[in-house]
Amino acid sequence: MNNLSVSNLIGIKYLDKNDLNLIFQMATSFKEVINRPIKKVPSLRDFTIANLFFEDSTRTKLSFEIAEKRLSADLINFSISGSSIQKGESLLDTVNNILAMKVDMIVLRHPNPGAALYLTQKVDASVINAGDGTHEHPTQGLLDCYSLLEKFGSLKGKKIAIVGDITHSRVALSNVYALKKLGAEICLCSPKSLIPVNAQNLGVELSSNLLETLKWSDAVNMLRVQKERIDKTVIPDLRDYSLQYGLTKSLIEKLDKQIFILHPGPINRGIEITSEVADSDQAIILDQVENGVAVRMAVIYLLASKQKIVPNENYSS
Ligand code: CP
């Protein structure tokens, strides 16, 4: 099957295993392309994408932008500072005005969970969710799984821990959905104040003990403490949090095996992970960033193929 089952990427929840495999297969082809001396393909000439970022971003924003350029798409970047949102214009009016300029696809990062889904109900263009509040960050979930697949070959039966601020993390939910569809076992490890009340319904293990969780794991995804979404009652003392849930070299040395270490970024060095660990050989954090471009090229290409005639360049390996 060469087509995604969806026309928008709102969350991993809405993808099936075939979709994941198709995206990963296409990402592998694009990873080969972007490691060539000429890193560009002409696939999306005459296709225009608007990157709308209503929240700060470094990795996701630049990664989408580079992915679009590598596909030869035209792109425009929008951020709220300096825009008419500051004068009270709504999200939908903003998007409709952008679409009137003959834009074909919207990439949206927004602080409100459900913002990307809302747009799909109001506009015809394809929408990619680049992170909606505490809900999902599907391309991050995809690139995390792709990076793990590069290391393990298959995720069936692999034990993956997701550690830290689960409640405020959109990365956690996208990872849980993707990893489960790929057959991994998952443990969410966090203080009780940072685990959502419905977490036991996700079909994952829950733990509050980092060392025990690490002993169980084949890989660990250390989440950023989302200071901008947290009030002091949930983490009264960041130093105490770091002592209990920060990943340090001494914890790693207590394990009788090597585990892979992921982090979606941006890193709070010295809080959820020390520099020594983040910069160690076991960390695949920059692999994640590199793979993000190929994965986003795959997502954009596959969604554009559903929406518009895109020349078949036969990038499938
Ligand atoms: N991982 C991630 O979403 O990083 P940014 O917030 O920098 O995009």
CSV table of N, CA and C and ligand atoms in Angstrom, one decimal, residues 53 56-61 109 130 137 140 170-171 224 263-266 296, ligand 1:
chain,number,residue,atom,x,y,z
A,53,PHE,N,3.7,29.0,13.5
A,53,PHE,CA,4.2,28.7,14.9
A,53,PHE,C,3.7,29.7,15.9
A,56,ASP,N,7.0,28.9,20.7
A,56,ASP,CA,8.4,28.9,20.4
A,56,ASP,C,8.9,27.5,19.9
A,57,SER,N,9.9,27.5,19.1
A,57,SER,CA,10.4,26.2,18.6
A,57,SER,C,11.8,26.5,17.9
A,58,THR,N,12.7,25.6,18.1
A,58,THR,CA,13.9,25.6,17.3
A,58,THR,C,13.9,24.4,16.4
A,59,ARG,N,14.0,23.2,17.0
A,59,ARG,CA,14.1,21.9,16.2
A,59,ARG,C,13.0,21.8,15.2
A,60,THR,N,11.7,21.8,15.7
A,60,THR,CA,10.6,21.4,14.8
A,60,THR,C,10.5,22.4,13.6
A,61,LYS,N,10.6,23.7,14.0
A,61,LYS,CA,10.4,24.7,13.0
A,61,LYS,C,11.5,24.6,11.9
A,109,ARG,N,2.0,24.7,14.9
A,109,ARG,CA,2.3,24.5,16.3
A,109,ARG,C,1.5,25.5,17.1
A,130,ALA,N,2.3,20.2,14.5
A,130,ALA,CA,3.7,20.3,14.9
A,130,ALA,C,3.8,20.4,16.4
A,137,HIS,N,2.5,15.4,19.6
A,137,HIS,CA,3.6,15.9,18.7
A,137,HIS,C,4.0,14.8,17.8
A,140,GLN,N,7.5,14.2,16.2
A,140,GLN,CA,8.5,13.9,17.2
A,140,GLN,C,8.4,12.4,17.5
A,170,ARG,N,3.6,16.5,25.2
A,170,ARG,CA,2.9,16.0,24.0
A,170,ARG,C,3.7,14.9,23.4
A,171,VAL,N,5.1,14.9,23.7
A,171,VAL,CA,6.0,13.9,23.1
A,171,VAL,C,5.6,12.5,23.7
A,224,ARG,N,11.7,16.7,28.7
A,224,ARG,CA,12.0,18.0,29.3
A,224,ARG,C,11.0,18.3,30.4
A,263,HIS,N,16.3,12.2,24.0
A,263,HIS,CA,15.7,13.4,24.6
A,263,HIS,C,15.1,14.2,23.4
A,264,PRO,N,13.9,14.7,23.5
A,264,PRO,CA,13.3,15.4,22.3
A,264,PRO,C,13.9,16.8,22.2
A,265,GLY,N,14.5,17.4,23.3
A,265,GLY,CA,15.0,18.7,23.2
A,265,GLY,C,13.9,19.7,23.4
A,266,PRO,N,14.1,20.9,23.8
A,266,PRO,CA,15.4,21.4,24.2
A,266,PRO,C,15.7,20.8,25.6
A,296,ARG,N,10.2,14.1,8.4
A,296,ARG,CA,9.2,15.2,8.0
A,296,ARG,C,9.1,15.3,6.5
B,1,CP,N1,11.4,18.7,20.1
B,1,CP,C1,10.9,19.9,19.9
B,1,CP,O1,9.7,20.0,19.7
B,1,CP,O2,11.7,20.9,20.0
B,1,CP,P1,11.3,22.4,19.7
B,1,CP,O3,10.4,22.9,20.7
B,1,CP,O4,12.6,23.2,19.7
B,1,CP,O5,10.7,22.4,18.3
